[in-house]
């Protein structure tokens, strides 16, 4: 698969050869509303975007930006969505989204113990299914184009382990998304938590990638700097779930607001001006209603005319990987993660040995095989089952992060959740037996002189017990968005 490059001001961005020659003009259209019960959260949000368009969705907190993005990405939870979303005349479905779209969440969910290069490599393996030498070439080009070469061999990191910076993680998220031959990319607050220089850098990169790859990008963003705002082609201003403006981002937007009696002041940031203008905390209801009503009157929602949009031939779709190949890649990735993450498996093995040896010393008299020590042996068994089982609380936090990462990968069509489940089961089952050996061997058989003929049965029963608690750790890790709540429920 030959790669060609296109030069731009930021870096050299790799573009697939057939994309450069393609004359296809992709079109995304939407006209949607969203309500919960009788309350309208989003009312008649509409727009039309073509290849190369970069839309900024702006508005004060509670304006409906995240709701709009959730509806567009088919990720609403509860409530009722109305209207339509089409890509090249085809109604947006979960399958079409996986093939042609990608979402970059506000939180960067990556595998903490993988390096930047490994993260991109595994994504390339899952998306592209190329030969190793071709994969390496694509990965090297992508790291170069996204400015990640200097940190290519640095681990991603998490709250416990230092790794990439916030801006580097955000560029890594975009790099992973670009490996997929997509038409539409959605970005939720890509500048959140970044300093001004990093925010300007990442948005400059995103807008240039949109042009060079002929993508359609939709970005929710809070009052960007002037330099960042000027990079957007179109802007949508939301307030109270309604549109105050949707159109070109430059002078046309300012002229519109000037025409309805709201002129920008000298030396003001256009983004700050428009967002402040529709902020209910700083303007009266009368002024805000006038702005929203003015737009609704002069710009009625798009009519449904899906039949008039030509169904264009999409770019060559990725072949992807079979379930067996995905499972193999997952096995390789998660075995590596299991060895590197001391909290999940390796660390607990050491805790099991130390804790069970501690209780064995406390009940050391129970090594005498007489009736007087029978109760002490029962107490010992209770402690060596109860304490190690409760160490599963450590896994809740790790599995919560894994769940978010796998959910993102499945949403973007990178992998199947079934492949992850199969791979993790293959890894976990032997580890449960290793846990059992660590827990009962030294304390139970080395110190308390358990009957050796039953060693196999004891290990089997203990492994089954620990696996049950491991399954509960996985359950509670996904029941709550906050891993701390999951840990409390597990305890």
CSV table of C-alpha atoms in Angstrom, one decimal:
chain,number,residue,atom,x,y,z
A,1,UNK,CA,0.0,0.0,0.0
A,2,UNK,CA,1.8,3.1,-1.2
A,3,UNK,CA,1.9,6.2,0.9
A,4,UNK,CA,2.2,9.7,-0.5
A,5,UNK,CA,2.7,12.9,1.5
A,6,UNK,CA,1.3,16.3,1.4
A,7,UNK,CA,3.3,19.3,2.8
A,8,UNK,CA,1.7,21.7,5.3
A,9,UNK,CA,2.8,24.2,7.8
A,10,UNK,CA,2.6,21.8,10.8
A,11,UNK,CA,4.2,18.6,9.7
A,12,UNK,CA,4.2,16.1,6.8
A,13,UNK,CA,0.9,14.2,7.1
A,14,UNK,CA,0.7,10.8,5.5
A,15,UNK,CA,-2.3,10.4,3.1
A,16,UNK,CA,-3.4,7.2,1.4
A,17,UNK,CA,-2.6,7.4,-2.3
A,18,UNK,CA,-6.2,6.8,-3.5
A,19,UNK,CA,-7.4,9.6,-1.2
A,20,UNK,CA,-5.3,12.2,-3.0
A,21,UNK,CA,-6.8,11.2,-6.4
A,22,UNK,CA,-10.3,10.8,-5.1
A,23,UNK,CA,-12.9,13.3,-6.4
A,24,UNK,CA,-15.5,12.2,-3.9
A,25,UNK,CA,-17.0,15.0,-1.9
A,26,UNK,CA,-18.4,13.5,1.2
A,27,UNK,CA,-21.4,15.2,2.8
A,28,UNK,CA,-22.7,15.0,6.3
A,29,UNK,CA,-26.2,16.4,7.0
A,30,UNK,CA,-28.1,16.4,10.3
A,31,UNK,CA,-31.3,17.8,11.6
A,32,UNK,CA,-32.0,16.5,15.1
A,33,UNK,CA,-33.7,17.1,18.4
A,34,UNK,CA,-33.3,15.4,21.7
A,35,UNK,CA,-35.6,15.3,24.7
A,36,UNK,CA,-35.8,13.6,28.1
A,37,UNK,CA,-39.4,13.1,29.1
A,38,UNK,CA,-41.2,16.4,28.4
A,39,UNK,CA,-38.1,18.5,28.5
A,40,UNK,CA,-36.4,19.5,25.3
A,41,UNK,CA,-32.6,19.3,25.6
A,42,UNK,CA,-31.8,20.0,22.0
A,43,UNK,CA,-34.2,21.6,19.5
A,44,UNK,CA,-33.7,21.5,15.7
A,45,UNK,CA,-29.9,21.5,15.5
A,46,UNK,CA,-29.0,21.2,11.9
A,47,UNK,CA,-26.2,21.6,9.5
A,48,UNK,CA,-24.5,20.5,6.3
A,49,UNK,CA,-20.8,19.8,6.1
A,50,UNK,CA,-18.6,18.7,3.2
A,51,UNK,CA,-15.2,17.2,2.9
A,52,UNK,CA,-12.6,19.5,4.3
A,53,UNK,CA,-15.0,21.4,6.5
A,54,UNK,CA,-14.1,21.9,10.2
A,55,UNK,CA,-17.0,22.9,12.4
A,56,UNK,CA,-16.6,24.4,15.8
A,57,UNK,CA,-19.6,23.8,18.1
A,58,UNK,CA,-19.5,26.5,20.8
A,59,UNK,CA,-21.7,27.7,23.6
A,60,UNK,CA,-21.9,28.3,27.3
A,61,UNK,CA,-22.0,25.4,29.8
A,62,UNK,CA,-25.4,23.6,29.5
A,63,UNK,CA,-26.0,24.8,26.0
A,64,UNK,CA,-26.3,21.3,24.6
A,65,UNK,CA,-22.9,20.8,22.9
A,66,UNK,CA,-22.2,17.4,24.5
A,67,UNK,CA,-25.8,16.3,23.9
A,68,UNK,CA,-25.5,17.2,20.2
A,69,UNK,CA,-22.2,15.3,19.9
A,70,UNK,CA,-23.8,12.2,21.6
A,71,UNK,CA,-26.7,12.2,19.2
A,72,UNK,CA,-24.5,12.5,16.2
A,73,UNK,CA,-22.3,9.7,17.4
A,74,UNK,CA,-25.3,7.5,18.3
A,75,UNK,CA,-24.2,7.5,22.0
A,76,UNK,CA,-27.2,8.9,23.8
A,77,UNK,CA,-28.3,7.2,27.1
A,78,UNK,CA,-32.0,7.4,27.7
A,79,UNK,CA,-34.1,10.2,26.3
A,80,UNK,CA,-35.6,10.4,22.8
A,81,UNK,CA,-33.8,11.4,19.6
A,82,UNK,CA,-35.7,12.8,16.6
A,83,UNK,CA,-34.7,13.8,13.2
A,84,UNK,CA,-32.0,12.3,10.9
A,85,UNK,CA,-28.3,12.1,10.3
A,86,UNK,CA,-27.0,11.1,6.9
A,87,UNK,CA,-23.5,10.6,5.4
A,88,UNK,CA,-23.5,10.7,1.6
A,89,UNK,CA,-27.2,10.1,1.6
A,90,UNK,CA,-27.1,7.1,3.8
A,91,UNK,CA,-28.8,7.2,7.2
A,92,UNK,CA,-26.2,6.9,10.0
A,93,UNK,CA,-26.3,3.5,11.6
A,94,UNK,CA,-24.0,1.9,14.1
A,95,UNK,CA,-22.4,-0.2,11.3
A,96,UNK,CA,-21.9,2.9,9.1
A,97,UNK,CA,-20.4,4.8,12.0
A,98,UNK,CA,-17.9,2.0,12.7
A,99,UNK,CA,-16.8,2.0,9.1
A,100,UNK,CA,-16.7,5.7,8.2
A,101,UNK,CA,-16.5,7.7,11.5
A,102,UNK,CA,-14.5,8.1,14.6
A,103,UNK,CA,-14.9,9.9,17.9
A,104,UNK,CA,-12.1,11.3,20.1
A,105,UNK,CA,-13.5,11.6,23.6
A,106,UNK,CA,-12.7,14.4,26.0
A,107,UNK,CA,-10.8,11.9,28.2
A,108,UNK,CA,-7.9,10.1,26.5
A,109,UNK,CA,-8.5,6.4,27.2
A,110,UNK,CA,-5.2,4.7,26.3
A,111,UNK,CA,-3.4,1.6,27.7
A,112,UNK,CA,-1.3,3.2,30.4
A,113,UNK,CA,1.7,0.8,30.3
A,114,UNK,CA,2.1,0.8,26.5
A,115,UNK,CA,4.5,3.2,24.8
A,116,UNK,CA,3.3,5.7,22.3
A,117,UNK,CA,4.8,3.7,19.5
A,118,UNK,CA,3.2,0.4,20.8
A,119,UNK,CA,-0.2,2.1,21.0
A,120,UNK,CA,-0.1,3.3,17.4
A,121,UNK,CA,1.3,-0.1,16.3
A,122,UNK,CA,-1.5,-2.1,17.9
A,123,UNK,CA,-4.1,0.2,16.4
A,124,UNK,CA,-2.5,-0.2,13.0
A,125,UNK,CA,-2.5,-4.0,13.3
A,126,UNK,CA,-6.2,-3.9,14.3
A,127,UNK,CA,-7.3,-1.4,11.7
A,128,UNK,CA,-5.2,-2.2,8.7
A,129,UNK,CA,-4.0,-5.8,8.9
A,130,UNK,CA,-0.8,-5.1,7.0
A,131,UNK,CA,2.4,-7.0,6.9
A,132,UNK,CA,4.9,-6.1,9.7
A,133,UNK,CA,7.2,-4.1,7.5
A,134,UNK,CA,4.3,-2.1,6.1
A,135,UNK,CA,2.8,-1.5,9.5
A,136,UNK,CA,6.2,-0.2,10.8
A,137,UNK,CA,6.3,2.3,7.9
A,138,UNK,CA,2.8,3.5,8.5
A,139,UNK,CA,3.4,3.9,12.2
A,140,UNK,CA,6.7,5.8,11.7
A,141,UNK,CA,4.9,8.2,9.3
A,142,UNK,CA,2.0,8.7,11.7
A,143,UNK,CA,4.3,9.4,14.6
A,144,UNK,CA,6.2,11.9,12.5
A,145,UNK,CA,3.1,13.6,11.2
A,146,UNK,CA,1.6,14.0,14.7
A,147,UNK,CA,4.7,15.3,16.3
A,148,UNK,CA,5.1,12.2,18.5
A,149,UNK,CA,8.6,11.0,17.4
A,150,UNK,CA,10.3,12.6,20.4
A,151,UNK,CA,8.1,10.6,22.9
A,152,UNK,CA,7.6,7.5,20.7
A,153,UNK,CA,9.1,5.2,23.4
A,154,UNK,CA,7.6,6.9,26.4
A,155,UNK,CA,4.7,5.0,28.1
A,156,UNK,CA,1.3,6.7,28.1
A,157,UNK,CA,1.1,6.7,31.9
A,158,UNK,CA,-1.8,7.2,34.3
A,159,UNK,CA,-2.6,8.7,37.7
A,160,UNK,CA,0.0,6.5,39.3
A,161,UNK,CA,2.7,6.4,36.7
A,162,UNK,CA,4.2,9.4,34.9
A,163,UNK,CA,4.1,9.3,31.1
A,164,UNK,CA,2.9,11.5,28.2
A,165,UNK,CA,1.7,15.0,28.7
A,166,UNK,CA,-1.9,16.0,28.2
A,167,UNK,CA,-1.2,17.5,24.7
A,168,UNK,CA,0.8,14.4,23.7
A,169,UNK,CA,-2.0,12.1,24.8
A,170,UNK,CA,-4.5,14.2,22.8
A,171,UNK,CA,-2.3,14.0,19.7
A,172,UNK,CA,-2.0,10.2,20.3
A,173,UNK,CA,-5.8,9.9,20.3
A,174,UNK,CA,-5.9,11.7,16.9
A,175,UNK,CA,-3.1,9.6,15.5
A,176,UNK,CA,-5.0,6.4,16.4
A,177,UNK,CA,-8.1,7.8,14.8
A,178,UNK,CA,-6.3,8.8,11.6
A,179,UNK,CA,-5.1,5.2,11.0
A,180,UNK,CA,-8.7,4.4,10.2
A,181,UNK,CA,-9.7,5.5,6.7
A,182,UNK,CA,-12.5,7.6,8.0
A,183,UNK,CA,-14.7,10.4,6.5
A,184,UNK,CA,-15.9,12.1,9.7
A,185,UNK,CA,-14.1,12.7,13.0
A,186,UNK,CA,-15.9,14.0,16.1
A,187,UNK,CA,-13.8,15.6,18.9
A,188,UNK,CA,-15.2,16.4,22.3
A,189,UNK,CA,-13.4,19.3,23.9
A,190,UNK,CA,-9.9,18.4,22.5
A,191,UNK,CA,-8.3,21.4,24.2
A,192,UNK,CA,-9.8,20.6,27.7
A,193,UNK,CA,-7.1,20.6,30.4
A,194,UNK,CA,-4.3,21.8,28.1
A,195,UNK,CA,-2.3,25.0,28.4
A,196,UNK,CA,-2.9,27.7,25.8
A,197,UNK,CA,0.2,26.8,23.7
A,198,UNK,CA,-0.8,23.1,23.6
A,199,UNK,CA,-4.4,23.9,22.9
A,200,UNK,CA,-3.4,26.1,19.9
A,201,UNK,CA,-1.0,23.4,18.7
A,202,UNK,CA,-3.5,20.6,18.8
A,203,UNK,CA,-6.3,22.6,17.1
A,204,UNK,CA,-3.9,23.8,14.4
A,205,UNK,CA,-3.0,20.2,13.8
A,206,UNK,CA,-6.6,19.0,13.7
A,207,UNK,CA,-7.8,21.7,11.3
A,208,UNK,CA,-4.8,21.1,8.9
A,209,UNK,CA,-5.4,17.3,9.1
A,210,UNK,CA,-9.1,17.9,8.2
A,211,UNK,CA,-8.0,19.8,5.0
A,212,UNK,CA,-5.2,17.4,4.0
A,213,UNK,CA,-7.2,14.2,4.5
A,214,UNK,CA,-10.5,15.7,3.1
A,215,UNK,CA,-12.2,14.9,6.3
A,216,UNK,CA,-15.3,16.4,8.0
A,217,UNK,CA,-14.5,17.3,11.6
A,218,UNK,CA,-16.9,18.5,14.3
A,219,UNK,CA,-15.3,19.8,17.4
A,220,UNK,CA,-17.0,21.0,20.7
A,221,UNK,CA,-14.8,23.7,22.1
A,222,UNK,CA,-14.9,26.3,24.9
A,223,UNK,CA,-14.1,29.9,23.7
A,224,UNK,CA,-10.9,29.2,21.7
A,225,UNK,CA,-8.2,31.7,21.2
A,226,UNK,CA,-8.5,33.9,18.1
A,227,UNK,CA,-5.8,32.1,16.3
A,228,UNK,CA,-7.5,28.8,16.9
A,229,UNK,CA,-11.0,30.1,16.1
A,230,UNK,CA,-9.7,31.5,12.7
A,231,UNK,CA,-8.8,27.9,11.7
A,232,UNK,CA,-12.4,26.8,11.7
A,233,UNK,CA,-14.5,27.0,8.5
A,234,UNK,CA,-17.8,26.9,10.2
A,235,UNK,CA,-19.2,27.6,13.6
A,236,UNK,CA,-22.4,26.6,15.4
A,237,UNK,CA,-23.4,28.7,18.4
A,238,UNK,CA,-25.8,26.9,20.9
A,239,UNK,CA,-27.7,28.2,23.9
A,240,UNK,CA,-30.4,26.5,25.9
A,241,UNK,CA,-30.3,23.7,23.4
A,242,UNK,CA,-31.2,26.0,20.5
A,243,UNK,CA,-29.1,27.4,17.6
A,244,UNK,CA,-28.2,31.0,17.7
A,245,UNK,CA,-26.0,30.7,14.6
A,246,UNK,CA,-24.8,28.2,12.1
A,247,UNK,CA,-22.6,29.1,9.2
A,248,UNK,CA,-19.2,30.4,8.1
A,249,UNK,CA,-16.9,31.3,11.0
A,250,UNK,CA,-15.2,34.5,9.7
A,251,UNK,CA,-16.7,37.9,9.1
A,252,UNK,CA,-20.0,36.3,8.0
A,253,UNK,CA,-20.7,35.3,11.6
A,254,UNK,CA,-19.8,38.7,13.0
A,255,UNK,CA,-21.8,40.4,10.3
A,256,UNK,CA,-24.9,38.3,11.2
A,257,UNK,CA,-24.8,39.3,14.9
A,258,UNK,CA,-24.1,42.9,13.9
A,259,UNK,CA,-27.2,42.8,11.7
A,260,UNK,CA,-29.4,41.9,14.7
A,261,UNK,CA,-28.0,44.6,16.9
A,262,UNK,CA,-24.9,43.0,18.5
A,263,UNK,CA,-21.7,44.4,17.2
A,264,UNK,CA,-18.3,43.1,18.3
A,265,UNK,CA,-16.1,45.4,20.3
A,266,UNK,CA,-12.6,46.5,19.3
A,267,UNK,CA,-9.9,43.9,19.8
A,268,UNK,CA,-12.3,41.3,21.1
A,269,UNK,CA,-11.9,37.6,20.4
A,270,UNK,CA,-14.8,36.6,18.1
A,271,UNK,CA,-15.3,33.3,20.0
A,272,UNK,CA,-15.5,35.1,23.4
A,273,UNK,CA,-17.9,37.7,21.9
A,274,UNK,CA,-20.4,35.1,20.5
A,275,UNK,CA,-20.3,32.8,23.5
A,276,UNK,CA,-20.7,35.6,26.0
A,277,UNK,CA,-23.5,37.0,23.9
A,278,UNK,CA,-25.6,33.8,24.3
A,279,UNK,CA,-24.7,33.1,28.0
A,280,UNK,CA,-27.9,33.2,30.1
A,281,UNK,CA,-25.8,34.2,33.1
A,282,UNK,CA,-24.7,37.5,31.6
A,283,UNK,CA,-27.7,38.5,29.5
A,284,UNK,CA,-31.4,38.9,30.2
A,285,UNK,CA,-33.9,36.4,29.0
A,286,UNK,CA,-35.4,39.0,26.7
A,287,UNK,CA,-32.1,39.6,24.9
A,288,UNK,CA,-31.3,35.9,24.7
A,289,UNK,CA,-34.8,35.0,23.4
A,290,UNK,CA,-34.5,37.7,20.7
A,291,UNK,CA,-31.1,36.2,19.5
A,292,UNK,CA,-32.5,32.7,19.3
A,293,UNK,CA,-35.8,33.7,17.7
A,294,UNK,CA,-34.0,35.8,15.1
A,295,UNK,CA,-32.0,32.8,13.9
A,296,UNK,CA,-35.0,30.5,13.9
A,297,UNK,CA,-37.1,32.9,11.9
A,298,UNK,CA,-34.5,33.7,9.2
A,299,UNK,CA,-33.0,30.3,9.0
A,300,UNK,CA,-35.6,27.5,9.2
A,301,UNK,CA,-34.4,23.9,9.7
A,302,UNK,CA,-33.2,21.9,6.8
A,303,UNK,CA,-36.0,19.9,5.1
A,304,UNK,CA,-35.6,16.2,4.7
A,305,UNK,CA,-34.3,15.7,1.2
A,306,UNK,CA,-32.1,12.7,1.6
A,307,UNK,CA,-33.1,11.5,-1.8
A,308,UNK,CA,-31.5,14.6,-3.4
A,309,UNK,CA,-28.1,13.8,-2.0
A,310,UNK,CA,-26.0,11.7,-4.4
A,311,UNK,CA,-24.8,8.4,-2.8
A,312,UNK,CA,-21.1,8.7,-3.6
A,313,UNK,CA,-18.7,5.9,-3.8
A,314,UNK,CA,-16.9,5.7,-0.4
A,315,UNK,CA,-13.1,5.5,-0.1
A,316,UNK,CA,-11.7,2.0,0.0
A,317,UNK,CA,-12.8,0.4,3.2
A,318,UNK,CA,-10.3,-1.2,5.6
A,319,UNK,CA,-10.2,-4.9,5.4
A,320,UNK,CA,-9.6,-5.1,9.2
A,321,UNK,CA,-8.9,-8.3,11.0
A,322,UNK,CA,-10.8,-11.5,11.6
A,323,UNK,CA,-11.9,-12.4,15.1
A,324,UNK,CA,-9.1,-14.9,15.4
A,325,UNK,CA,-6.5,-12.3,14.4
A,326,UNK,CA,-8.0,-9.7,16.7
A,327,UNK,CA,-7.8,-12.2,19.6
A,328,UNK,CA,-4.2,-12.9,18.8
A,329,UNK,CA,-3.3,-9.2,18.8
A,330,UNK,CA,-5.3,-8.8,22.0
A,331,UNK,CA,-3.4,-11.7,23.7
A,332,UNK,CA,-0.1,-10.2,22.8
A,333,UNK,CA,-1.1,-6.7,24.0
A,334,UNK,CA,-2.7,-7.7,27.3
A,335,UNK,CA,0.0,-10.3,28.2
A,336,UNK,CA,2.5,-7.4,27.8
A,337,UNK,CA,0.2,-5.2,29.9
A,338,UNK,CA,-0.2,-7.8,32.6
A,339,UNK,CA,3.6,-8.1,33.0
A,340,UNK,CA,4.1,-4.3,33.1
A,341,UNK,CA,1.2,-3.3,35.4
A,342,UNK,CA,2.3,-4.3,38.9
A,343,UNK,CA,-1.1,-3.6,40.4
A,344,UNK,CA,-3.2,-6.0,38.3
A,345,UNK,CA,-1.5,-9.5,38.6
A,346,UNK,CA,2.2,-9.5,39.5
A,347,UNK,CA,1.8,-7.2,42.5
A,348,UNK,CA,-1.1,-9.3,43.9
A,349,UNK,CA,1.0,-12.5,43.7
A,350,UNK,CA,3.5,-10.9,46.1
A,351,UNK,CA,0.7,-9.7,48.3
A,352,UNK,CA,-0.8,-13.2,48.4
A,353,UNK,CA,2.5,-14.8,49.5
A,354,UNK,CA,3.2,-12.2,52.2
A,355,UNK,CA,-0.4,-12.0,53.6
A,356,UNK,CA,-0.9,-15.8,53.8
A,357,UNK,CA,2.6,-16.3,55.3
A,358,UNK,CA,1.7,-13.7,57.9
A,359,UNK,CA,-1.4,-15.6,59.0
A,360,UNK,CA,0.4,-18.9,58.9
A,361,UNK,CA,3.0,-17.6,61.4
A,362,UNK,CA,0.1,-16.3,63.6
A,363,UNK,CA,-1.5,-19.7,63.6
A,364,UNK,CA,1.7,-21.7,63.5
A,365,UNK,CA,0.5,-24.0,66.2
A,366,UNK,CA,-2.1,-25.3,63.9
A,367,UNK,CA,0.5,-27.3,62.1
A,368,UNK,CA,0.0,-29.9,64.9
A,369,UNK,CA,-2.5,-32.4,63.6
A,370,UNK,CA,-4.8,-32.7,66.6
A,371,UNK,CA,-8.4,-31.8,67.5
A,372,UNK,CA,-7.4,-28.8,69.6
A,373,UNK,CA,-6.0,-27.0,66.5
A,374,UNK,CA,-8.9,-27.8,64.2
A,375,UNK,CA,-10.6,-24.4,64.9
A,376,UNK,CA,-7.4,-22.5,64.4
A,377,UNK,CA,-7.0,-24.2,61.0
A,378,UNK,CA,-10.5,-23.1,60.1
A,379,UNK,CA,-9.7,-19.5,61.1
A,380,UNK,CA,-6.5,-19.6,59.0
A,381,UNK,CA,-8.5,-20.8,56.0
A,382,UNK,CA,-11.0,-17.9,56.5
A,383,UNK,CA,-8.1,-15.4,56.5
A,384,UNK,CA,-6.3,-16.7,53.5
A,385,UNK,CA,-9.5,-16.7,51.5
A,386,UNK,CA,-10.9,-13.4,52.7
A,387,UNK,CA,-7.9,-11.2,52.6
A,388,UNK,CA,-6.6,-12.2,49.1
A,389,UNK,CA,-10.1,-12.1,47.7
A,390,UNK,CA,-10.5,-8.5,48.9
A,391,UNK,CA,-7.3,-7.6,47.0
A,392,UNK,CA,-9.6,-7.8,44.0
A,393,UNK,CA,-10.5,-4.2,44.9
A,394,UNK,CA,-7.2,-3.2,43.2
A,395,UNK,CA,-8.4,-4.7,39.9
A,396,UNK,CA,-11.6,-2.6,39.9
A,397,UNK,CA,-9.7,0.6,39.1
A,398,UNK,CA,-7.6,-1.1,36.4
A,399,UNK,CA,-10.6,-2.8,34.8
A,400,UNK,CA,-12.5,0.5,34.8
A,401,UNK,CA,-9.8,2.1,32.7
A,402,UNK,CA,-9.7,-1.0,30.4
A,403,UNK,CA,-13.5,-0.9,30.0
A,404,UNK,CA,-13.3,2.7,28.8
A,405,UNK,CA,-10.5,1.9,26.4
A,406,UNK,CA,-12.2,-1.1,25.0
A,407,UNK,CA,-15.5,0.8,24.6
A,408,UNK,CA,-13.7,3.5,22.6
A,409,UNK,CA,-12.1,0.9,20.4
A,410,UNK,CA,-15.3,-1.0,19.8
A,411,UNK,CA,-17.2,2.3,19.1
A,412,UNK,CA,-14.7,3.3,16.5
A,413,UNK,CA,-14.7,-0.1,14.8
A,414,UNK,CA,-11.1,-1.0,15.8
A,415,UNK,CA,-12.0,-4.3,17.5
A,416,UNK,CA,-14.7,-6.6,18.7
A,417,UNK,CA,-15.5,-6.8,22.5
A,418,UNK,CA,-15.7,-10.5,22.0
A,419,UNK,CA,-12.0,-10.6,21.0
A,420,UNK,CA,-11.1,-8.8,24.3
A,421,UNK,CA,-13.2,-11.1,26.4
A,422,UNK,CA,-11.7,-14.2,24.8
A,423,UNK,CA,-8.1,-12.9,25.1
A,424,UNK,CA,-8.5,-11.8,28.8
A,425,UNK,CA,-10.1,-15.2,29.7
A,426,UNK,CA,-7.2,-17.0,28.2
A,427,UNK,CA,-4.8,-14.9,30.2
A,428,UNK,CA,-6.8,-14.8,33.5
A,429,UNK,CA,-7.6,-18.4,33.9
A,430,UNK,CA,-4.0,-19.6,34.3
A,431,UNK,CA,-3.2,-16.6,36.5
A,432,UNK,CA,-6.0,-17.6,38.9
A,433,UNK,CA,-4.1,-20.9,39.4
A,434,UNK,CA,-0.9,-19.0,39.9
A,435,UNK,CA,-2.7,-16.9,42.5
A,436,UNK,CA,-3.8,-20.1,44.2
A,437,UNK,CA,-0.3,-21.6,44.2
A,438,UNK,CA,1.1,-18.3,45.7
A,439,UNK,CA,-1.6,-18.2,48.4
A,440,UNK,CA,-1.6,-21.8,49.7
A,441,UNK,CA,1.8,-23.2,49.0
A,442,UNK,CA,4.2,-21.5,51.4
A,443,UNK,CA,1.8,-20.7,54.3
A,444,UNK,CA,-0.5,-23.7,54.1
A,445,UNK,CA,1.9,-26.4,53.0
A,446,UNK,CA,5.2,-25.0,54.0
A,447,UNK,CA,4.3,-23.7,57.4
A,448,UNK,CA,1.1,-25.3,58.6
A,449,UNK,CA,1.8,-28.7,57.0
A,450,UNK,CA,-1.4,-29.2,55.1
A,451,UNK,CA,-2.0,-32.7,53.8
A,452,UNK,CA,0.0,-32.8,50.6
A,453,UNK,CA,-2.2,-35.4,48.9
A,454,UNK,CA,-5.0,-32.8,48.6
A,455,UNK,CA,-2.8,-30.1,47.1
A,456,UNK,CA,-4.3,-30.3,43.6
A,457,UNK,CA,-7.9,-30.1,44.9
A,458,UNK,CA,-7.1,-27.2,47.2
A,459,UNK,CA,-5.5,-25.2,44.4
A,460,UNK,CA,-8.4,-25.9,42.1
A,461,UNK,CA,-11.0,-24.8,44.6
A,462,UNK,CA,-9.0,-21.7,45.7
A,463,UNK,CA,-8.5,-20.7,42.0
A,464,UNK,CA,-12.3,-21.0,41.4
A,465,UNK,CA,-13.0,-18.8,44.5
A,466,UNK,CA,-10.5,-16.1,43.4
A,467,UNK,CA,-11.9,-16.1,39.9
A,468,UNK,CA,-15.4,-15.5,41.2
A,469,UNK,CA,-14.1,-12.4,43.1
A,470,UNK,CA,-12.2,-11.3,39.9
A,471,UNK,CA,-15.5,-11.5,38.0
A,472,UNK,CA,-17.2,-9.3,40.6
A,473,UNK,CA,-14.3,-6.8,40.3
A,474,UNK,CA,-15.0,-6.6,36.6
A,475,UNK,CA,-18.7,-6.2,37.2
A,476,UNK,CA,-18.3,-3.4,39.7
A,477,UNK,CA,-15.7,-1.7,37.5
A,478,UNK,CA,-18.3,-1.1,34.7
A,479,UNK,CA,-21.4,-0.4,36.9
A,480,UNK,CA,-20.0,3.0,37.9
A,481,UNK,CA,-18.3,5.6,35.8
A,482,UNK,CA,-16.2,6.5,38.9
A,483,UNK,CA,-13.9,3.7,39.8
A,484,UNK,CA,-13.9,4.7,43.5
A,485,UNK,CA,-17.6,3.9,43.7
A,486,UNK,CA,-16.9,0.6,42.1
A,487,UNK,CA,-14.2,-0.1,44.7
A,488,UNK,CA,-16.5,0.7,47.5
A,489,UNK,CA,-19.2,-1.5,46.1
A,490,UNK,CA,-16.7,-4.4,45.7
A,491,UNK,CA,-15.6,-4.1,49.4
